[in-house]
Each structure stands twice: as C-alpha cells, then as structure tokens.
Short mmCIF file of C-alpha atoms and ligand atoms in Angstrom, two decimals:
data_model
loop_
_atom_site.label_atom_id
_atom_site.label_comp_id
_atom_site.label_asym_id
_atom_site.label_seq_id
_atom_site.Cartn_x
_atom_site.Cartn_y
_atom_site.Cartn_z
CA UNK U 39 -85.16 81.77 -11.47
CA UNK U 40 -82.51 80.29 -13.79
CA UNK U 41 -83.31 78.72 -17.14
CA UNK U 42 -82.13 75.17 -17.07
CA UNK U 43 -82.59 73.81 -20.56
CA UNK U 44 -81.77 76.69 -22.93
CA UNK U 45 -78.23 75.36 -23.12
CA UNK U 46 -79.33 72.11 -24.68
CA UNK U 47 -82.24 73.30 -26.80
CA UNK U 48 -79.94 73.70 -29.78
CA UNK U 49 -78.76 70.09 -29.49
CA UNK U 50 -81.99 68.36 -28.81
CA UNK U 51 -84.79 70.23 -30.43
CA UNK U 52 -87.13 69.48 -33.32
CA UNK U 53 -85.37 66.97 -35.50
CA UNK U 54 -88.27 64.58 -35.84
CA UNK U 55 -91.90 65.47 -35.41
CA UNK U 56 -93.36 62.17 -34.21
CA UNK U 57 -91.93 59.45 -32.01
CA UNK U 58 -92.72 55.78 -32.42
CA UNK U 59 -95.88 56.09 -30.33
CA UNK U 60 -97.16 58.71 -32.77
CA UNK U 61 -96.85 61.52 -30.25
CA UNK U 62 -96.16 64.95 -31.56
CA UNK U 63 -92.77 66.06 -30.39
CA UNK U 64 -91.61 69.58 -29.99
CA UNK U 65 -88.12 68.53 -29.06
CA UNK U 66 -85.29 66.67 -30.69
CA UNK U 67 -84.67 63.06 -31.52
CA UNK U 68 -80.91 63.10 -31.45
CA UNK U 69 -81.06 61.62 -27.99
CA UNK U 70 -78.55 61.21 -25.21
CA UNK U 71 -75.57 59.10 -26.22
CA UNK U 72 -72.44 57.82 -24.54
CA UNK U 73 -71.05 56.71 -21.21
CA UNK U 74 -71.14 58.40 -17.85
CA UNK U 75 -69.57 57.50 -14.52
CA UNK U 76 -71.54 58.84 -11.59
CA UNK U 77 -69.82 59.87 -8.34
CA UNK U 78 -69.62 57.69 -5.25
CA UNK U 79 -72.61 56.60 -3.23
CA UNK U 80 -73.72 59.24 -0.74
CA UNK U 81 -74.92 56.83 1.96
CA UNK U 82 -71.71 54.79 1.86
CA UNK U 83 -69.52 57.92 1.78
CA UNK U 84 -71.15 59.30 4.96
CA UNK U 85 -70.75 55.98 6.73
CA UNK U 86 -67.11 55.59 5.66
CA UNK U 87 -66.26 58.78 7.56
CA UNK U 88 -68.30 57.92 10.65
CA UNK U 89 -67.01 54.34 10.98
CA UNK U 90 -63.46 55.35 10.02
CA UNK U 91 -63.57 57.99 12.76
CA UNK U 92 -64.44 55.52 15.53
CA UNK U 93 -62.18 52.71 14.27
CA UNK U 94 -58.63 52.03 15.42
CA UNK U 95 -55.97 52.85 12.83
CA UNK U 96 -56.19 54.26 9.34
CA UNK U 97 -59.15 53.96 6.96
CA UNK U 98 -58.60 54.68 3.27
CA UNK U 99 -61.64 55.43 1.14
CA UNK U 100 -61.56 55.43 -2.66
CA UNK U 101 -64.36 56.94 -4.74
CA UNK U 102 -65.61 59.15 -1.89
CA UNK U 103 -68.44 61.52 -2.85
CA UNK U 104 -67.14 65.05 -2.49
CA UNK U 105 -70.54 66.72 -2.17
CA UNK U 106 -71.86 69.30 0.28
CA UNK U 107 -73.67 66.68 2.39
CA UNK U 108 -70.66 64.41 2.79
CA UNK U 109 -68.40 67.38 3.52
CA UNK U 110 -70.79 68.25 6.37
CA UNK U 111 -70.02 64.83 7.86
CA UNK U 112 -66.28 65.30 7.35
CA UNK U 113 -66.38 68.70 9.09
CA UNK U 114 -68.38 67.38 12.06
CA UNK U 115 -65.82 64.65 12.73
CA UNK U 116 -62.90 67.01 12.19
CA UNK U 117 -64.52 69.24 14.81
CA UNK U 118 -64.41 66.23 17.16
CA UNK U 119 -60.65 65.95 16.69
CA UNK U 120 -60.50 63.29 13.96
CA UNK U 121 -57.67 63.67 11.45
CA UNK U 122 -59.29 63.39 8.00
CA UNK U 123 -57.51 64.29 4.78
CA UNK U 124 -59.28 64.57 1.43
CA UNK U 125 -57.47 64.42 -1.90
CA UNK U 126 -60.17 64.49 -4.55
CA UNK U 127 -62.14 61.30 -4.14
CA UNK U 128 -59.55 59.64 -1.88
CA UNK U 129 -59.95 60.10 1.86
CA UNK U 130 -57.66 59.04 4.69
CA UNK U 131 -59.06 58.91 8.19
CA UNK U 132 -56.86 58.37 11.25
CA UNK U 133 -59.38 56.64 13.50
CA UNK U 134 -59.80 57.95 17.03
CA UNK U 135 -61.21 54.64 18.30
CA UNK U 136 -64.63 54.08 19.87
CA UNK U 137 -63.81 56.30 22.85
CA UNK U 138 -61.47 58.83 21.20
CA UNK U 139 -63.85 61.51 19.89
CA UNK U 140 -63.37 64.91 21.56
CA UNK U 141 -66.00 67.42 22.62
CA UNK U 142 -66.24 69.97 19.78
CA UNK U 143 -65.75 73.67 20.51
CA UNK U 144 -69.07 74.77 19.05
CA UNK U 145 -72.26 73.40 17.52
CA UNK U 146 -71.87 70.50 15.08
CA UNK U 147 -73.25 71.84 11.78
CA UNK U 148 -74.86 69.15 9.65
CA UNK U 149 -75.86 71.54 6.85
CA UNK U 150 -78.63 70.03 4.69
CA UNK U 151 -77.81 66.44 5.60
CA UNK U 152 -80.48 64.34 7.30
CA UNK U 153 -78.15 61.34 7.17
CA UNK U 154 -75.43 63.17 9.11
CA UNK U 155 -77.91 64.56 11.62
CA UNK U 156 -79.72 61.33 12.40
CA UNK U 157 -76.94 58.75 12.25
CA UNK U 158 -74.45 60.96 14.10
CA UNK U 159 -77.02 61.56 16.85
CA UNK U 160 -76.96 57.81 17.52
CA UNK U 161 -73.19 57.85 17.65
CA UNK U 162 -73.10 60.86 19.98
CA UNK U 163 -75.71 59.56 22.44
CA UNK U 164 -73.17 57.30 24.19
CA UNK U 165 -70.14 59.63 24.28
CA UNK U 166 -68.75 61.11 27.50
CA UNK U 167 -69.47 64.71 26.46
CA UNK U 168 -72.47 66.91 25.65
CA UNK U 169 -72.91 68.45 22.22
CA UNK U 170 -75.40 70.39 20.10
CA UNK U 171 -76.25 69.33 16.55
CA UNK U 172 -77.90 71.76 14.15
CA UNK U 173 -78.33 72.23 10.42
CA UNK U 174 -79.91 74.46 7.79
CA UNK U 175 -83.51 75.64 7.47
CA UNK U 176 -84.61 72.35 5.88
CA UNK U 177 -82.93 70.23 8.58
CA UNK U 178 -84.60 72.29 11.30
CA UNK U 179 -87.99 71.17 9.91
CA UNK U 180 -87.26 67.46 9.61
CA UNK U 181 -88.60 65.01 12.21
CA UNK U 182 -85.96 63.85 14.70
CA UNK U 183 -88.40 62.18 17.13
CA UNK U 184 -87.87 58.99 15.15
CA UNK U 185 -84.26 58.83 16.42
CA UNK U 186 -84.84 60.52 19.78
CA UNK U 187 -87.50 57.94 20.80
CA UNK U 188 -85.51 54.70 20.39
CA UNK U 189 -82.30 56.33 21.65
CA UNK U 190 -84.17 57.50 24.75
CA UNK U 191 -85.27 53.90 25.34
CA UNK U 192 -81.55 53.05 25.31
CA UNK U 193 -80.96 55.60 28.08
CA UNK U 194 -79.92 58.56 25.92
CA UNK U 195 -80.74 62.10 26.94
CA UNK U 196 -81.55 64.20 23.88
CA UNK U 197 -83.51 67.45 23.82
CA UNK U 198 -85.02 69.19 20.84
CA UNK U 199 -84.09 72.75 21.85
CA UNK U 200 -87.25 74.29 20.38
CA UNK U 201 -89.46 71.52 21.74
CA UNK U 202 -90.76 70.66 18.27
CA UNK U 203 -88.98 67.34 17.79
CA UNK U 204 -86.56 68.91 15.30
CA UNK U 205 -82.97 70.22 15.40
CA UNK U 206 -81.21 71.91 17.12
CA UNK U 207 -80.66 68.82 19.25
CA UNK U 208 -78.84 68.95 22.56
CA UNK U 209 -77.29 65.55 23.18
CA UNK U 210 -76.09 64.78 26.71
CA UNK U 211 -73.62 61.89 26.56
CA UNK U 212 -75.08 59.02 28.63
CA UNK U 213 -74.59 55.38 29.58
CA UNK U 214 -76.64 53.30 27.16
CA UNK U 215 -78.33 49.94 27.45
CA UNK U 216 -79.20 47.50 24.68
CA UNK U 217 -82.80 47.37 23.44
CA UNK U 218 -84.98 45.36 21.14
CA UNK U 219 -86.82 47.76 18.87
CA UNK U 220 -89.42 47.38 16.13
CA UNK U 221 -89.12 50.38 13.81
CA UNK U 222 -92.43 52.13 13.08
CA UNK U 223 -91.05 53.72 9.87
CA UNK U 224 -88.72 52.07 7.38
CA UNK U 225 -85.68 54.30 7.69
CA UNK U 226 -82.04 53.38 7.22
CA UNK U 227 -81.04 56.53 9.05
CA UNK U 228 -82.99 55.52 12.16
CA UNK U 229 -81.79 51.91 11.96
CA UNK U 230 -78.19 53.11 11.61
CA UNK U 231 -78.49 55.55 14.53
CA UNK U 232 -79.67 52.71 16.78
CA UNK U 233 -76.97 50.31 15.57
CA UNK U 234 -74.19 52.84 16.16
CA UNK U 235 -75.57 53.68 19.61
CA UNK U 236 -75.64 49.90 20.15
CA UNK U 237 -71.83 49.83 19.87
CA UNK U 238 -71.77 51.83 23.13
CA UNK U 239 -74.52 49.94 24.98
CA UNK U 240 -74.03 47.52 27.86
CA UNK U 241 -75.75 44.64 26.08
CA UNK U 242 -76.90 43.60 22.65
CA UNK U 243 -79.30 45.70 20.59
CA UNK U 244 -81.77 44.30 18.08
CA UNK U 245 -83.55 46.39 15.43
CA UNK U 246 -86.44 44.96 13.46
CA UNK U 247 -87.81 46.52 10.29
CA UNK U 248 -91.17 46.02 8.57
CA UNK U 249 -89.59 46.47 5.14
CA UNK U 250 -85.91 46.31 4.25
CA UNK U 251 -84.21 49.71 4.17
CA UNK U 252 -80.69 50.16 2.80
CA UNK U 253 -78.24 47.90 4.63
CA UNK U 254 -74.93 49.71 4.11
CA UNK U 255 -74.38 50.30 7.84
CA UNK U 256 -74.71 46.59 8.63
CA UNK U 257 -72.43 45.57 5.76
CA UNK U 258 -69.84 48.20 6.60
CA UNK U 259 -69.87 47.54 10.35
CA UNK U 260 -69.04 43.92 9.54
CA UNK U 261 -66.25 45.15 7.23
CA UNK U 262 -64.82 47.18 10.12
CA UNK U 263 -64.87 44.08 12.35
CA UNK U 264 -67.94 44.79 14.52
CA UNK U 265 -70.08 41.90 15.73
CA UNK U 266 -73.25 42.47 13.73
CA UNK U 267 -75.63 39.69 12.73
CA UNK U 268 -78.50 40.02 10.30
CA UNK U 269 -81.41 37.63 10.00
CA UNK U 270 -84.11 38.61 7.52
CA UNK U 271 -85.51 41.95 8.65
CA UNK U 272 -83.76 41.95 12.01
CA UNK U 273 -80.27 43.08 12.82
CA UNK U 274 -78.34 42.53 16.06
CA UNK U 275 -75.27 44.40 17.24
CA UNK U 276 -73.19 42.92 20.05
CA UNK U 277 -70.95 45.56 21.64
CA UNK U 278 -67.45 44.94 22.98
CA UNK U 279 -65.35 44.64 19.86
CA UNK U 280 -63.11 47.43 18.60
CA UNK U 281 -63.61 48.57 15.01
CA UNK U 282 -60.52 48.22 12.82
CA UNK U 283 -59.60 50.74 10.11
CA UNK U 284 -59.94 49.36 6.61
CA UNK U 285 -59.65 50.21 2.91
CA UNK U 286 -62.80 50.46 0.85
CA UNK U 287 -64.03 51.55 -2.55
CA UNK U 288 -67.36 53.36 -2.79
CA UNK U 289 -69.53 52.26 -5.74
CA UNK U 290 -71.28 54.80 -7.97
CA UNK U 291 -74.51 56.12 -6.48
CA UNK U 292 -77.62 54.47 -7.98
CA UNK U 293 -79.64 57.48 -6.80
CA UNK U 294 -77.47 59.72 -9.02
CA UNK U 295 -77.40 57.19 -11.88
CA UNK U 296 -81.21 57.20 -11.81
CA UNK U 297 -81.37 60.64 -13.48
CA UNK U 298 -79.48 59.36 -16.51
CA UNK U 299 -81.61 56.21 -16.62
CA UNK U 300 -84.75 58.33 -16.58
CA UNK U 301 -83.37 60.81 -19.12
CA UNK U 302 -82.36 58.05 -21.55
CA UNK U 303 -85.77 56.40 -21.21
CA UNK U 304 -87.75 59.53 -22.13
CA UNK U 305 -85.54 61.36 -24.67
CA UNK U 306 -86.12 59.67 -28.04
CA UNK U 307 -83.05 58.15 -29.68
CA UNK U 308 -81.08 57.78 -26.45
CA UNK U 309 -78.61 55.04 -25.58
CA UNK U 310 -76.56 55.59 -22.44
CA UNK U 311 -74.23 53.41 -20.36
CA UNK U 312 -73.83 54.38 -16.70
CA UNK U 313 -70.65 52.82 -15.39
CA UNK U 314 -69.90 51.21 -12.05
CA UNK U 315 -73.24 51.70 -10.28
CA UNK U 316 -73.97 50.09 -6.89
CA UNK U 317 -76.95 47.74 -7.33
CA UNK U 318 -77.36 46.55 -3.74
CA UNK U 319 -80.82 44.84 -3.60
CA UNK U 320 -81.93 47.28 -0.87
CA UNK U 321 -81.34 50.13 -3.35
CA UNK U 322 -82.28 48.72 -6.77
CA UNK U 323 -86.01 49.45 -6.71
CA UNK U 324 -85.59 51.94 -9.53
CA UNK U 325 -84.26 49.23 -11.87
CA UNK U 326 -87.09 46.88 -10.93
CA UNK U 327 -89.73 49.56 -11.52
CA UNK U 328 -88.30 50.80 -14.82
CA UNK U 329 -88.13 47.19 -16.09
CA UNK U 330 -91.74 46.67 -15.00
CA UNK U 331 -92.65 49.80 -16.98
CA UNK U 332 -91.10 48.26 -20.09
CA UNK U 333 -87.64 49.86 -20.02
CA UNK U 334 -84.97 48.52 -22.34
CA UNK U 335 -82.20 48.16 -19.73
CA UNK U 336 -79.30 45.77 -19.31
CA UNK U 337 -76.94 45.19 -16.40
CA UNK U 338 -73.44 44.54 -17.73
CA UNK U 339 -70.17 43.56 -16.08
CA UNK U 340 -71.78 42.62 -12.74
CA UNK U 341 -69.30 42.03 -9.93
CA UNK U 342 -68.77 42.60 -6.21
CA UNK U 343 -66.57 45.29 -4.70
CA UNK U 344 -66.16 45.55 -0.92
CA UNK U 345 -69.35 43.60 -0.27
CA UNK U 346 -71.51 45.67 -2.64
CA UNK U 347 -72.59 44.49 -6.10
CA UNK U 348 -71.85 46.91 -8.95
CA UNK U 349 -72.74 46.90 -12.65
CA UNK U 350 -72.71 49.05 -15.76
CA UNK U 351 -76.27 49.92 -16.69
CA UNK U 352 -77.20 50.29 -20.36
CA UNK U 353 -80.45 52.14 -20.97
CA UNK U 354 -82.22 52.90 -24.26
CA UNK U 355 -85.19 55.10 -25.07
CA UNK U 356 -88.26 52.93 -24.48
CA UNK U 357 -92.01 52.82 -24.89
CA UNK U 358 -93.15 52.79 -21.29
CA UNK U 359 -96.37 51.80 -19.58
CA UNK U 360 -97.71 52.91 -16.22
CA UNK U 361 -97.41 50.79 -13.10
CA UNK U 362 -98.28 50.75 -9.40
CA UNK U 363 -95.48 51.30 -6.90
CA UNK U 364 -96.08 50.66 -3.21
CA UNK U 365 -95.40 48.39 -0.24
CA UNK U 366 -92.01 46.94 0.56
CA UNK U 367 -90.28 48.29 -2.57
CA UNK U 368 -90.66 51.90 -1.36
CA UNK U 369 -87.54 52.03 0.85
CA UNK U 370 -85.50 50.60 -2.05
CA UNK U 371 -86.34 53.60 -4.25
CA UNK U 372 -87.39 56.29 -1.80
CA UNK U 373 -85.05 58.97 -3.19
CA UNK U 374 -85.95 58.09 -6.81
CA UNK U 375 -89.70 58.73 -6.49
CA UNK U 376 -89.51 62.33 -7.79
CA UNK U 377 -87.73 61.10 -10.91
CA UNK U 378 -90.21 58.24 -11.32
CA UNK U 379 -92.97 60.86 -11.37
CA UNK U 380 -91.24 62.60 -14.28
CA UNK U 381 -90.77 59.35 -16.21
CA UNK U 382 -94.39 58.33 -15.52
CA UNK U 383 -95.59 61.39 -17.47
CA UNK U 384 -94.07 59.64 -20.52
CA UNK U 385 -95.63 56.22 -19.82
CA UNK U 386 -98.91 55.09 -21.39
CA UNK U 387 -101.68 54.67 -18.83
CA UNK U 388 -101.68 55.36 -15.13
CA UNK U 389 -98.84 55.20 -12.63
CA UNK U 390 -99.78 55.08 -8.95
CA UNK U 391 -97.24 55.80 -6.22
CA UNK U 392 -98.54 54.80 -2.78
CA UNK U 393 -97.24 54.02 0.74
CA UNK U 394 -94.75 56.85 0.21
CA UNK U 395 -95.84 59.47 2.77
CA UNK U 396 -92.13 59.66 3.74
CA UNK U 397 -91.69 61.79 0.61
CA UNK U 398 -93.30 64.66 2.51
CA UNK U 399 -90.54 64.80 5.14
CA UNK U 400 -87.49 64.67 2.92
CA UNK U 401 -85.37 67.77 2.11
CA UNK U 402 -88.72 69.24 0.97
CA UNK U 403 -92.30 68.00 0.66
CA UNK U 404 -91.53 66.07 -2.49
CA UNK U 405 -95.14 65.09 -3.20
CA UNK U 406 -96.18 68.73 -3.29
CA UNK U 407 -93.21 70.04 -5.26
CA UNK U 408 -93.36 67.30 -7.89
CA UNK U 409 -97.11 67.62 -8.36
CA UNK U 410 -97.07 71.44 -8.51
CA UNK U 411 -94.11 71.54 -10.89
CA UNK U 412 -95.20 68.77 -13.24
CA UNK U 413 -98.74 70.17 -13.35
CA UNK U 414 -97.28 73.54 -14.33
CA UNK U 415 -95.44 71.74 -17.15
CA UNK U 416 -98.71 70.23 -18.41
CA UNK U 417 -98.67 66.78 -16.81
CA UNK U 418 -101.79 65.04 -15.51
CA UNK U 419 -100.71 64.41 -11.91
CA UNK U 420 -102.64 64.38 -8.64
CA UNK U 421 -101.19 64.31 -5.14
CA UNK U 422 -102.56 61.81 -2.63
CA UNK U 423 -101.98 61.39 1.11
CA UNK U 424 -99.16 58.92 0.56
CA UNK U 425 -98.02 59.44 -3.01
CA UNK U 426 -99.43 60.54 -6.35
CA UNK U 427 -101.31 59.43 -9.44
CA UNK U 428 -99.92 60.23 -12.88
CA UNK U 429 -101.76 59.72 -16.14
CA UNK U 430 -99.48 59.56 -19.19
CA UNK U 431 -98.64 60.42 -21.91
CA UNK U 432 -98.29 64.18 -21.67
CA UNK U 433 -96.34 66.71 -23.69
CA UNK U 434 -94.33 68.81 -21.27
CA UNK U 435 -94.08 72.58 -21.55
CA UNK U 436 -91.84 75.29 -20.21
CA UNK U 437 -92.45 76.47 -16.63
CA UNK U 438 -90.90 78.11 -13.61
CA UNK U 439 -90.23 75.50 -10.94
CA UNK U 440 -89.96 75.94 -7.18
CA UNK U 441 -87.29 73.49 -5.99
CA UNK U 442 -86.97 74.68 -2.36
CA UNK U 443 -83.21 73.96 -2.67
CA UNK U 444 -83.95 70.23 -2.78
CA UNK U 445 -81.27 68.58 -4.94
CA UNK U 446 -83.49 65.69 -6.02
CA UNK U 447 -86.27 68.04 -7.10
CA UNK U 448 -83.79 70.10 -9.14
CA UNK U 449 -82.32 67.05 -10.89
CA UNK U 450 -85.75 65.52 -11.57
CA UNK U 451 -86.99 68.70 -13.24
CA UNK U 452 -83.75 68.95 -15.20
CA UNK U 453 -84.61 65.55 -16.66
CA UNK U 454 -88.15 66.77 -17.40
CA UNK U 455 -86.70 69.87 -19.06
CA UNK U 456 -84.99 67.66 -21.66
CA UNK U 457 -88.36 67.05 -23.30
CA UNK U 458 -90.04 70.39 -22.62
CA UNK U 459 -91.00 72.58 -25.56
CA UNK U 460 -89.88 75.81 -23.90
CA UNK U 461 -87.59 77.01 -21.18
CA UNK U 462 -87.78 75.38 -17.76
CA UNK U 463 -86.42 77.51 -14.94
CA UNK U 464 -85.38 76.36 -11.49
CA UNK U 465 -85.15 78.55 -8.44
CA UNK U 466 -81.81 77.16 -7.22
CA UNK U 467 -80.24 74.85 -9.81
CA UNK U 468 -76.92 74.76 -7.95
CA UNK U 469 -78.51 72.90 -5.01
CA UNK U 470 -77.44 69.75 -6.92
CA UNK U 471 -74.11 70.21 -5.12
CA UNK U 472 -75.71 68.50 -2.10
CA UNK U 473 -75.30 65.09 -3.74
CA UNK U 474 -73.94 65.59 -7.26
CA UNK U 475 -71.82 68.71 -7.87
CA UNK U 476 -70.94 67.76 -11.49
CA UNK U 477 -74.48 66.80 -12.53
CA UNK U 478 -75.04 69.39 -15.28
CA UNK U 479 -71.56 68.84 -16.76
CA UNK U 480 -72.06 65.07 -16.87
CA UNK U 481 -75.47 65.48 -18.48
CA UNK U 482 -74.06 67.79 -21.15
CA UNK U 483 -71.41 65.21 -22.01
CA UNK U 484 -74.22 62.90 -23.21
CA UNK U 485 -75.56 65.46 -25.70
C1 S3P D 546 -80.39 57.44 3.74
C2 S3P D 546 -81.62 56.91 4.04
C3 S3P D 546 -82.87 57.42 3.46
C4 S3P D 546 -82.62 58.27 2.24
C5 S3P D 546 -81.50 59.25 2.45
C6 S3P D 546 -80.22 58.52 2.77
C7 S3P D 546 -79.20 56.86 4.40
O1 S3P D 546 -83.53 58.22 4.42
O2 S3P D 546 -83.79 58.95 1.87
O3 S3P D 546 -81.30 60.03 1.30
O4 S3P D 546 -78.06 57.13 3.96
O5 S3P D 546 -79.37 56.12 5.37
P1 S3P D 546 -84.52 57.59 5.52
O6 S3P D 546 -83.70 56.81 6.49
O7 S3P D 546 -85.18 58.78 6.17
O8 S3P D 546 -85.49 56.75 4.76
#
C-alpha cells in the first residue's frame, strides 16, 4: 500500500474549521487553484491509430494520448506491419490500406485495454489471416461475447480459447456479410467493432442502439472518407470506399478532466480551469450531472476542432445536492461513475446511481470497489444490483484502498483523499498510467 495524500497534507490541511454548510472540516480551505490541460482523449487516440492503419497514405495525429492503453494499440498495429512513429504527442502513421495489414508473428497483446481488444477484434474478423488476441489478467475476465455474437452473425469465426467468452480470442479471418443489429447493451466498443467489420462486409451494415454511446468512430470514419450515415440511434456503414489518411487533433479527455472537476467541487476554496476539453454530447454526462447537483461550472471558449466540440471548463467549490442518475445518460458518463460516487459523499441528501450494471464489468467491479473503499473512509454508501445509493454529507477518513489496478478507481480515491482527515493508501497508485500518466503531477500543480 502507498500513501497517496501525505504529500499534500501540508498544503491543504486545517486552515478553516467550518465550511459554508457548517460542516466540521479536518482539512484545509486553501483549495485547488489554477489551470490544467489534460492529455488527449483516450477513445479518439485509439481510433486514430486503428483508422490511420487501414487508411491509404499518411495520417498525422496531434495531441495523442501517450498512455499504456493507447501504446497497446500502437504496438498491436506495429506488429501487423504498420509504420507508426511517435514523437511525444504527435504520431505519424503510414497507412497500410484496408487490405494491407500483415499477419503478426505472435499473439497481439492488448494489455489492460478493453477498447483495443474489442474494437480490434471487429477489424481483424474480416482479414485474410488468423490471429490470437490476448491481454492482462483484467482483460481475460472481461466479457467478449458481446462482440463475438454480432461478428459471428456477420460470418466471423472467433473462438474464446478457454471457452468462457473471454480472451484469449482466436480470430480466423473470414468473408463477412452485412447485418442489421440491435445492440442489447449500450457499448461504443461493440458498436465500433461492428462498424469496422462492416468496412469488410459484402453489403451494408446497420447498428441500432437503445441509448447513444460515444460516437467518435462514426465521426472519425466520416473524416477518413468512409461512407457512414447516422440517423438518430442508428448508424449505417456502406463498404467499398477506401479510407484516406488525414490530419487530426485529439481534444483533451473529458474522462480525465472529470477528476479535476470533482476535486474542485469538493475541496473548499477551489477554482480551477481545465483547458481544451472535448465536450461531445455523447460524453458530457458528467457536466450535466454536476450542474444538476448545483455545481458552479462554466464552459468557456467553446469551439469545434476536427468535428469535436471543445471548451475550457471553469469549476468552483460548490454546495452540492444529491440527484438520481440513470437511463439514457449512463453511456455518456459511464467511466465517470466512480468519481460521481466520491462527489456524492459531499452532496446534501441522497444520490442514486441506477441502470449502471456495466460498472461491474469494467477494468474491475467498480460498484464493489467504490462501495467498499468509500465505506472504509466513512461514507454512507450501499451497493445495488445496477448501481449504488449514497447519502451525503459525510466526513471522509483515512483508509487503505484496494484499487485492483483500475486507473479510474485509483484516480477517484485520490480525489477523495484530498478531503480525508488522515492518510489514504492505494494498492497500486501508478496504475493511472493506463489513461493518465501525469495525473499526480498535474494535480499537485493546482495546490
Ligand atoms: C470506450 C467505450 C466505453 C468506455 C471505455 C472506452 C470506447 O466502454 O467505458 O472506457 O473508447 O469506445 P463500453 O463500450 O464497454 O461501454
């Protein structure tokens, strides 16, 4: 276990005794102050490599997220013969074209990345070679049936080697046919796997969702010149066109920005500006929920870059109230739910998170880890089948937290540790490198 907050105790502890709600505080009131620029969006970074790899000509990516997950994607495509060069956050990909990927020598290692595993499986289903995809311990527990099933309907031949519906996956390159598919779970990874397989099918493929999941694949496919048409919750890909290499700039990741939003909202005295954050409406659920909870937040300098809206987000410490989060907003904030649980401990009244059973099959069982950890810190939180119920306001205490190497659990408890009265320890704090290698440094800059 490593103590996570002893380094900022000296900055943030015990200046004022009561906050404006009259709560006794055992931590500081200096607050988080200043500006922070979060790294590039993880979902868009993954897709920039995959689409760049199967396009014709060069793709140049600015603002690429250099994190362990995205590097897993880079390495998989390098292993399939794609020339990819990384210089900091700039990436150049010499596209191999739709039919130019080569059979890799060994297993494609997707590390901890569900996005790489699932979306790439769609892309590999229609190749003219066989390949095995595998990842770390967490990946080998995550459900892959959700991509195997629709891809099988398209004519793919994919075997879960251990017969448990999880990786390792043996993918036998096959001739694919177009399908019309209603997705049983809202998942951008599944949707994207089907759409990319659709590029290789002999007719058009239509995917229909029950609630809108992130639409980066659709937007980016259009940017690369593919024939993709969206209509409400349905998306159609018409194969036959080559993808053309392009130049794109990745916006800051709202899922990373969320930790600073949450931190500023709960540490008294805070005022933080998070620069250049992607606020795509399929991703902005966190902003909508925080505003609903009474957050003092402003979106400044709104503009579009490469088809994605970006803004600077100004957040101040706020008196929050509980809310109910469920239904169609869930996919728009799925990765932010652990952080919302932390913030809800500092909101008056009850917060209910429902329709979020997907949390259980992320990098860890996030319902269990958040409830166990926050309870250990003194919060009033109860797990449910599809979410959790949190009664605020609670004073948070020191505790030892099991993070199961889940980056979002580690960052959420780091935010909680900012207002804890004693040391909070995490099992593997450096797992933040999965999506945000500089997280602790950026947080410290605000102190
Ligand atoms: C992602 C989709 C979401 C999200 C994940 C990234 C993507 O997963 O949780 O972090 O890039 O498509 P699901 O598709 O499983 O909802």
